[in-house]
Short mmCIF file of C-alpha atoms and ligand atoms in Angstrom, two decimals:
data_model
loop_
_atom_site.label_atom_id
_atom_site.label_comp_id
_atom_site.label_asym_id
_atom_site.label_seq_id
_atom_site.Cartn_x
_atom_site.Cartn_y
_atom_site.Cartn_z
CA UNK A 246 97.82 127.58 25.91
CA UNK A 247 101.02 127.90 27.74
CA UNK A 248 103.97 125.81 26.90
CA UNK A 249 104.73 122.98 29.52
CA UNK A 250 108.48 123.13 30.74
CA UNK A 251 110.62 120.31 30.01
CA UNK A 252 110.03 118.74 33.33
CA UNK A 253 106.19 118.58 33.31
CA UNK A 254 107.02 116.99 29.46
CA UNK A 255 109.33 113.72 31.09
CA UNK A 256 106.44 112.85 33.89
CA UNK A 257 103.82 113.82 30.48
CA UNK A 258 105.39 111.02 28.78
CA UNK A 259 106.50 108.28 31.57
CA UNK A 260 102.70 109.11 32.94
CA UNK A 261 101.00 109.06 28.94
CA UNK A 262 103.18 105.49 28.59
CA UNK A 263 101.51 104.22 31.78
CA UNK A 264 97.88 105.66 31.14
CA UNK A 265 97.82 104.61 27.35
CA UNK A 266 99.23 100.66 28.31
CA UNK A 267 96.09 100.48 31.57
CA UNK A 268 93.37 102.34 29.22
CA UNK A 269 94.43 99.42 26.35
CA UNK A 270 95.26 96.48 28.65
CA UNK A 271 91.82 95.14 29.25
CA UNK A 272 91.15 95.37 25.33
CA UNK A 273 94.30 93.71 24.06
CA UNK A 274 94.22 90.51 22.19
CA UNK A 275 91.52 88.26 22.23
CA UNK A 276 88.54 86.57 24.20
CA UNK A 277 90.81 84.21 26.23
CA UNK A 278 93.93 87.50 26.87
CA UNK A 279 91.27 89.62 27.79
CA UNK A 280 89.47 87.48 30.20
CA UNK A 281 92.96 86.48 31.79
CA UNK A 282 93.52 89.86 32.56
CA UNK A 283 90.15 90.73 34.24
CA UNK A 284 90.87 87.24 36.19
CA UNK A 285 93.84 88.64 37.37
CA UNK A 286 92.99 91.90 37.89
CA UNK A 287 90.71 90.80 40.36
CA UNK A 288 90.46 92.77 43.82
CA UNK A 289 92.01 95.68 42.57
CA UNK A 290 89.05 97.34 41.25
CA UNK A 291 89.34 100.79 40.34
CA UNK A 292 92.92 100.67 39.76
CA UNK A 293 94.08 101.18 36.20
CA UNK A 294 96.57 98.47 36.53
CA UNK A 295 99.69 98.49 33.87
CA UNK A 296 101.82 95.76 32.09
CA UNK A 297 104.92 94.77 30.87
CA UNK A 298 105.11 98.03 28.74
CA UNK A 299 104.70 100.44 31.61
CA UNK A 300 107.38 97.88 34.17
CA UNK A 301 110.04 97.52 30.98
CA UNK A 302 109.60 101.51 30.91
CA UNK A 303 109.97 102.27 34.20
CA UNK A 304 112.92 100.15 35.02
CA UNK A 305 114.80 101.73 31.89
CA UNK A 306 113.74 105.04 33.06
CA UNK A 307 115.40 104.63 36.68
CA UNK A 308 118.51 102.66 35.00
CA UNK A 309 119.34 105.90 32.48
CA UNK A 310 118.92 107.98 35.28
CA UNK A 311 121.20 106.42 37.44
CA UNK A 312 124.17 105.36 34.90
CA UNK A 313 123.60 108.56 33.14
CA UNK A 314 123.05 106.66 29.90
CA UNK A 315 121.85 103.46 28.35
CA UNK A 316 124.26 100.56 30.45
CA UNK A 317 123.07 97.49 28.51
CA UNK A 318 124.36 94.96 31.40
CA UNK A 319 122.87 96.77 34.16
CA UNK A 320 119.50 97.25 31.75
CA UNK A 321 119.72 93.26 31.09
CA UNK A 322 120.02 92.73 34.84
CA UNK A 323 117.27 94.95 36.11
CA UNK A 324 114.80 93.95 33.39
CA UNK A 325 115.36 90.13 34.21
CA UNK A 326 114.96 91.25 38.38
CA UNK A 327 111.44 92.77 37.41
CA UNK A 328 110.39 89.92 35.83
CA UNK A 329 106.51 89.26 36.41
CA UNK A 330 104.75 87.30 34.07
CA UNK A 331 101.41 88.64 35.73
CA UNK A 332 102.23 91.76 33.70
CA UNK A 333 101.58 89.78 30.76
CA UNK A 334 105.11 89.82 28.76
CA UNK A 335 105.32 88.71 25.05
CA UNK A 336 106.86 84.67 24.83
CA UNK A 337 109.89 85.39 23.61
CA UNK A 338 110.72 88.48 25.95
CA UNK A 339 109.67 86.47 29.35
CA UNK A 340 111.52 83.43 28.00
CA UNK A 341 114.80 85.40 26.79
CA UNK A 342 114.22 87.41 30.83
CA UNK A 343 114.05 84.14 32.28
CA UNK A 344 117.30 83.10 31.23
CA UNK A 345 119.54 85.86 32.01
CA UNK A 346 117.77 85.70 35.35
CA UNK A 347 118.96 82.22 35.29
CA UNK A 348 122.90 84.10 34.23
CA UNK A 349 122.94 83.67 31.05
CA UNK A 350 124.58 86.90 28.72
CA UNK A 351 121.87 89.26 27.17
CA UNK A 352 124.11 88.94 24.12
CA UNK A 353 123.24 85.03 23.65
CA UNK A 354 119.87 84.82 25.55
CA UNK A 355 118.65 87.79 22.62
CA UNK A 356 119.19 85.03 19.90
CA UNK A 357 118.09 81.67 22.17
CA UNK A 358 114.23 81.94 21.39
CA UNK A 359 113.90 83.64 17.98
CA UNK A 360 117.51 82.86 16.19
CA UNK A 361 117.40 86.44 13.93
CA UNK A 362 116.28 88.11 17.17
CA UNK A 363 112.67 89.17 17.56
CA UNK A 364 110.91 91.70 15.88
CA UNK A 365 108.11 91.87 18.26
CA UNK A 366 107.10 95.68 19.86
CA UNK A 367 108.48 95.28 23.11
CA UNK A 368 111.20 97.16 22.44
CA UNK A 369 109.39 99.79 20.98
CA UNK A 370 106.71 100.12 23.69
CA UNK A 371 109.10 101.03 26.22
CA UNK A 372 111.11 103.73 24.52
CA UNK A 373 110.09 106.92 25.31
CA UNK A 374 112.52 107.60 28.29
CA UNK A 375 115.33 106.90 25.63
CA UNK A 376 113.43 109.84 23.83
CA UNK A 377 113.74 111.91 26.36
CA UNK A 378 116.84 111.50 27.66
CA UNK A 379 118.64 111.80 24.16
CA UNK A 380 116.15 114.40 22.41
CA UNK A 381 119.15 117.12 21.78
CA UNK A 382 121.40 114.48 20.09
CA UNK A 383 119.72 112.72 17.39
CA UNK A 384 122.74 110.76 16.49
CA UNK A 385 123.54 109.52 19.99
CA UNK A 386 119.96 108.74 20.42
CA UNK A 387 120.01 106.44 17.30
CA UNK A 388 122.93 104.75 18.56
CA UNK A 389 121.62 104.29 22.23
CA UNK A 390 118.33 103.78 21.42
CA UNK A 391 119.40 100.77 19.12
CA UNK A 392 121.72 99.52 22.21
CA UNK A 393 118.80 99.10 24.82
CA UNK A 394 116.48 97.56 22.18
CA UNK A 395 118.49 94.97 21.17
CA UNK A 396 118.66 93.79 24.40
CA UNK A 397 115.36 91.77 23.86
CA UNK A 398 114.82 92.56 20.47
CA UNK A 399 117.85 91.46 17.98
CA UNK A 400 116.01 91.54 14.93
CA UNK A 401 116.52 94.72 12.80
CA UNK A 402 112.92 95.45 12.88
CA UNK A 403 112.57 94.92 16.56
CA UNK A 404 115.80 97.62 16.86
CA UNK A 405 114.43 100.27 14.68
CA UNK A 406 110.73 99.73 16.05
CA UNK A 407 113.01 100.96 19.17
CA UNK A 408 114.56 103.49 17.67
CA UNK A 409 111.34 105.19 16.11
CA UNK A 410 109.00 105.53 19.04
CA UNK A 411 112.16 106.90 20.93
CA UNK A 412 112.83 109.69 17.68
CA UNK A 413 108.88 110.10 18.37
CA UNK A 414 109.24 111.16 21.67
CA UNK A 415 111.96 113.21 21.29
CA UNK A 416 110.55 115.16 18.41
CA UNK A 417 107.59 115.67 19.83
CA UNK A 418 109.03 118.05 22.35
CA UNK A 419 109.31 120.28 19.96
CA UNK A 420 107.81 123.73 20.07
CA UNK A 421 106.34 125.05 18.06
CA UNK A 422 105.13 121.71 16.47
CA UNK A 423 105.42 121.09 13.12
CA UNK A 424 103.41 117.89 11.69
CA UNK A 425 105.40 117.42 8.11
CA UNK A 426 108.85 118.39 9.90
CA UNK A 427 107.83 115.41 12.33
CA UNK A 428 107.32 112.86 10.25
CA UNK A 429 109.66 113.88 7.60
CA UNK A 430 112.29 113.46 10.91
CA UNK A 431 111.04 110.13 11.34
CA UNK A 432 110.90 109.22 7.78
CA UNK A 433 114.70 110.49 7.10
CA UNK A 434 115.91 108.02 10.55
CA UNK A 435 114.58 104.86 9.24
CA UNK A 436 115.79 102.29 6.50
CA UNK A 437 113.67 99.24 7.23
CA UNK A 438 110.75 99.83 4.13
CA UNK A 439 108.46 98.11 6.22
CA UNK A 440 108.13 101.28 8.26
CA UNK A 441 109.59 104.03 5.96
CA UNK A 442 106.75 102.59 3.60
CA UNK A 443 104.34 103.03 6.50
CA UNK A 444 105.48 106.17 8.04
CA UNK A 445 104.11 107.76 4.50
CA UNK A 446 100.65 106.95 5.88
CA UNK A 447 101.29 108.54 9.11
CA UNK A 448 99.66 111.64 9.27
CA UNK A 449 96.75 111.01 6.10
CA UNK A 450 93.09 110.54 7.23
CA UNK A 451 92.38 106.86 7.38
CA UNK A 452 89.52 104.89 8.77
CA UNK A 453 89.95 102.83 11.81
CA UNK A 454 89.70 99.53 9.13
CA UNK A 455 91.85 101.24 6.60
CA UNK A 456 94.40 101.84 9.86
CA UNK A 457 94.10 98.17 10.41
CA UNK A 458 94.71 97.02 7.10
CA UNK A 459 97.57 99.13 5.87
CA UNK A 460 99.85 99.76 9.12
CA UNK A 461 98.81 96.87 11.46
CA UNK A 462 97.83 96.59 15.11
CA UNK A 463 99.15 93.78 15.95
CA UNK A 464 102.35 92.71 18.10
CA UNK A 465 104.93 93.16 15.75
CA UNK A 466 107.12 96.09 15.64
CA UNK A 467 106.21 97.15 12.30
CA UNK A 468 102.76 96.70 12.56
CA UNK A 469 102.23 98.48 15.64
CA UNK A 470 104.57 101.46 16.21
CA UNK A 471 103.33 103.59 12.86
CA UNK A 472 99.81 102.98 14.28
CA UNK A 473 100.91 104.39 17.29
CA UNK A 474 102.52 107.75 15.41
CA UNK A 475 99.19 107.94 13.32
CA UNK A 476 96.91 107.85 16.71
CA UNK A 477 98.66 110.37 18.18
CA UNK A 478 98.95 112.90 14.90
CA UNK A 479 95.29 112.54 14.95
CA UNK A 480 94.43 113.08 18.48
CA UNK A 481 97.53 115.26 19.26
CA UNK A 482 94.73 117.74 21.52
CA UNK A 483 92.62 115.06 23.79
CA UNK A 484 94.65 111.78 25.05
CA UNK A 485 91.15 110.08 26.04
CA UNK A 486 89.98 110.12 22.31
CA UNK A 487 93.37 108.90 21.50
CA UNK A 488 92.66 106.05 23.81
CA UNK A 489 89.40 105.58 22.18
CA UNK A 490 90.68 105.15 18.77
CA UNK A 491 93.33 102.59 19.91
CA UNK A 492 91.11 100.66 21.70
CA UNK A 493 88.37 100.84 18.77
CA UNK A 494 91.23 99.87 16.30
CA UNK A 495 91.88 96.79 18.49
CA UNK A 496 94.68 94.10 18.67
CA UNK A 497 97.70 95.16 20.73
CA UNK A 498 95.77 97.78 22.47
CA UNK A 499 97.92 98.33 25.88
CA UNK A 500 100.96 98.89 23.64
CA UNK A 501 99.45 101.40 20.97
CA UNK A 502 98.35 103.24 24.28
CA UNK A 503 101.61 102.94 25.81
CA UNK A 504 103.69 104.30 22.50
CA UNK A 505 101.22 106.73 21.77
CA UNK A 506 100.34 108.22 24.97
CA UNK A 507 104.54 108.62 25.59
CA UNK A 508 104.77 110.38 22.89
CA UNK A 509 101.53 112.66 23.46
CA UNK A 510 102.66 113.60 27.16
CA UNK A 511 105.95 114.33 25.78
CA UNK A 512 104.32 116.71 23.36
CA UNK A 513 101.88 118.13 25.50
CA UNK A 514 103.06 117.73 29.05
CA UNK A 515 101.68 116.21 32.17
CA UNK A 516 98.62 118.77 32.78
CA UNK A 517 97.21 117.83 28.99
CA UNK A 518 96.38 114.38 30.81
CA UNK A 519 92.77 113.28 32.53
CA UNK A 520 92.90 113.70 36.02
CA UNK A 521 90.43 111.13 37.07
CA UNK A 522 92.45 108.30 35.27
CA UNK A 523 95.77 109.63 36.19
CA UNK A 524 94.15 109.58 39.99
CA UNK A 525 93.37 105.52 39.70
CA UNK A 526 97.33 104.84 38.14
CA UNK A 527 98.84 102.04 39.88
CA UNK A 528 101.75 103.56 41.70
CA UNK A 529 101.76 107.03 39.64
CA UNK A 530 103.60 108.62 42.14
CA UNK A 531 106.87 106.35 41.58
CA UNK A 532 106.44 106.92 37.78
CA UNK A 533 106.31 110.64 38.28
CA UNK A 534 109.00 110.50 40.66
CA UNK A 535 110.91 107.77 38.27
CA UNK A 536 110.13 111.08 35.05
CA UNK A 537 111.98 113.64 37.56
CA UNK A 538 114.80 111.44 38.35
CA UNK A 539 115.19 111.40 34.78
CA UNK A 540 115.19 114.83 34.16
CA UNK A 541 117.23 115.73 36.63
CA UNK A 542 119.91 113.27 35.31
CA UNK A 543 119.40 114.63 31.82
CA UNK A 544 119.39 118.22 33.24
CA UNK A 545 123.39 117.51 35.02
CA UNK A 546 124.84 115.46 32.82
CA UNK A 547 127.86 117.09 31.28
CA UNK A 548 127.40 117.52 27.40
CA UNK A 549 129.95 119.09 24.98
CA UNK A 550 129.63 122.62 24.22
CA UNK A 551 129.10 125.42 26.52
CA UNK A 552 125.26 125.52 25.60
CA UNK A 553 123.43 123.06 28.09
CA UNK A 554 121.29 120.75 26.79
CA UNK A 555 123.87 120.04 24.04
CA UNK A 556 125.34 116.58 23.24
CA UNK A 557 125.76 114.18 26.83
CA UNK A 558 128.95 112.93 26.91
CA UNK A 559 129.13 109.46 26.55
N1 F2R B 227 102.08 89.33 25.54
C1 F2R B 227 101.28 90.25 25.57
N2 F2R B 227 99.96 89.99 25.62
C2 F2R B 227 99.43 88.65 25.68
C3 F2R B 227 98.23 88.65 26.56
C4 F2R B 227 98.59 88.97 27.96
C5 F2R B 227 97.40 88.68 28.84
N3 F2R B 227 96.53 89.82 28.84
C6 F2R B 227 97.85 88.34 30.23
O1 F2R B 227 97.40 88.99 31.15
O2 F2R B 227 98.65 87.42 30.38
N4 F2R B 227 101.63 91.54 25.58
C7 F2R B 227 102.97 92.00 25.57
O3 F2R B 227 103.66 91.40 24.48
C8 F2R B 227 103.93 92.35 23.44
C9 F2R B 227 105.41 92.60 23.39
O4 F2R B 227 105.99 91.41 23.00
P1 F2R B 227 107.56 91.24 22.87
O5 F2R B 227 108.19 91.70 24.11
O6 F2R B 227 108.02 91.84 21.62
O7 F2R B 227 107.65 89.66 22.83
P2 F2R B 227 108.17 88.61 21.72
O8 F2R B 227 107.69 87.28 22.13
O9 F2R B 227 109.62 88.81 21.50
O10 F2R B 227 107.45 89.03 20.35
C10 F2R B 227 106.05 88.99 20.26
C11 F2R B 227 105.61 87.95 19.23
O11 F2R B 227 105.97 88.35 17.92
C12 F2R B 227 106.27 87.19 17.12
N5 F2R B 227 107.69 87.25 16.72
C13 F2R B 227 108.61 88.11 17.15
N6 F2R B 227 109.81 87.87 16.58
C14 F2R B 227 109.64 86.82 15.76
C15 F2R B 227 110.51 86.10 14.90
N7 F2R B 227 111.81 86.43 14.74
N8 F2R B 227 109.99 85.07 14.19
C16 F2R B 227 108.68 84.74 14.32
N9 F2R B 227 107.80 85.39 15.13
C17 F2R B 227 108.27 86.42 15.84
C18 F2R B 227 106.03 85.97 18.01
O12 F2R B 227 104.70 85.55 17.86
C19 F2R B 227 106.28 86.57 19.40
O13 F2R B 227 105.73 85.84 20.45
C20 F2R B 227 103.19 93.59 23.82
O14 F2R B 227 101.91 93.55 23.24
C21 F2R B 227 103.08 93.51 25.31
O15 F2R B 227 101.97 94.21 25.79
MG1 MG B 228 101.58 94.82 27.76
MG1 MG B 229 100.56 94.70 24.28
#
């Protein structure tokens, strides 16, 4: 198998983001979610139609590229722009969006609706761009990563939920791939128990109720983004069984997909992806274009060191 460049890895991931949240959306939640978003998916048959995961991650994807970095202010602003509730955002996110579209500071509206900050996965679903921008500096991708989450998500959990699917995709670029140094990566980045605890889980055989039981797949941070790690470990070779085993787990469906299918694209690259569901993607061009933007920004920014692809500098 030959190795996918770089490139074809950033439009893997942005694409495996989009493709895992559309696969999941028309499973997610309930009865009543899942017959809203038929109802409103109406007249675009066909189309694998994406939500708030796929719109937070492309407008973060566009904003590193063009401010070279994370810019929390300009992030803040462009997230509250895109706002559309048909994508079906979490409460608190679409609330806490609402207001700083109304001009209220990110660093008061991330406290208004849940006063410790939320610990819901919407940070997490969206961070594989921070993944890929930062993969050759760890440290600054920590730090960065942290930044953009708490944006929405103030609540330590919601942060490192953030921080882990972005150390996902990051460390899933590399080649060759080692399973125990991945996880062992992840495991040595994260101090929250409630996902150290669950990251030990990551890559053992469990059955789709044992999954449900003992990491979660559910909209919170920490019950969602180790699920998301464990889907892909097991289905690291064919993204539409790892579709199939989110969606069979259930709950928060579109985001599994999203976190796991950024992180499998980043790991496997763009060609590892089905062609007749990347061929119904709403707007896959712009996301592809959105992942070379991105890697083009990554490949000129200046970094310390002669050796390219060292630390950007901040
Ligand atoms: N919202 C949805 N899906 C609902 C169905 C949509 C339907 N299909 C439609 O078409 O309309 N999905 C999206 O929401 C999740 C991401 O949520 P996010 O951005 O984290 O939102 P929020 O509200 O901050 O957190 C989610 C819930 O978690 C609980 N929670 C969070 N922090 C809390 C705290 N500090 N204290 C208590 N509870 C807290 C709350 O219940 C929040 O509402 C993704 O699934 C995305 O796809
Ligand atoms: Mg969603
Ligand atoms: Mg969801």
């Amino acid at each position: 198998m030959a190795c996918p460049s770089l490139e074809e890895r950033f439009v893997g991931s942005l694409l495996g983001l989009a493709l895992g949240d559309s696969l999941g959306a028309p499973h997610e939640g309930g009865p009543v979610a899942q017959a809203a978003w038929w109802l409103l998916g109406l007249g675009k048959r066909g189309i694998l139609r994406w939500t708030d995961d796929t719109q937070m991650a492309l407008v973060l994807a566009r904003s590193l590229a063009e401010k070279r970095g994370v810019d929390p202010d300009d992030l803040a602003r462009r997230w509250a722009e895109a706002l559309d509730p048909r994508r079906g955002y979490g409460p608190g996110t679409r609330k806490l969006l609402g207001r700083i579209r109304g001009g209220e500071d990110w660093r008061a509206a991330n406290r208004a609706v849940f006063p410790e900050g939320s610990f819901g996965n919407g940070a997490a679903m969206r961070s594989a761009p921070l993944g890929l921008f930062f993969h050759r500096d760890l440290a600054a991708l920590e730090r960065e990563a942290a930044l953009a989450s708490s944006i929405t998500h103030a609540h330590p959990l919601g942060i490192e939920g953030g921080v882990l699917i972005a150390l996902a995709a990051a460390l899933a670029l590399e080649d060759p791939f080692d399973e125990a140094r991945f996880v062992a990566g992840l495991r040595e980045r994260c101090a929250r128990p409630e996902i150290r605890n669950r990251l030990e889980l990551a890559g053992k055989p469990l059955s789709p109720a044992e999954v449900r039981k003992r990491l979660g797949c559910g909209v919170l941070a920490h019950e969602s983004a180790v699920t998301a790690i464990h889907a892909f470990l097991r289905h690291r070779d064919d993204f539409l069984e790892l579709q199939r085993f989110v969606v069979e787990l259930g709950g928060d469906t579109d985001t599994i997909g999203a976190m796991a299918g950024g992180i499998f694209g980043a790991h496997r690259g763009a060609s590892a992806l089905p062609g007749e569901a990347l061929a119904r993607l709403e707007a896959r061009d712009e996301i592809e274009r959105a992942a070379r933007e991105l890697y083009r920004a990554w490949e000129g920014c200046p970094r310390e060191g002669s050796e390219r692809g060292t630390r950007p500098v901040a």
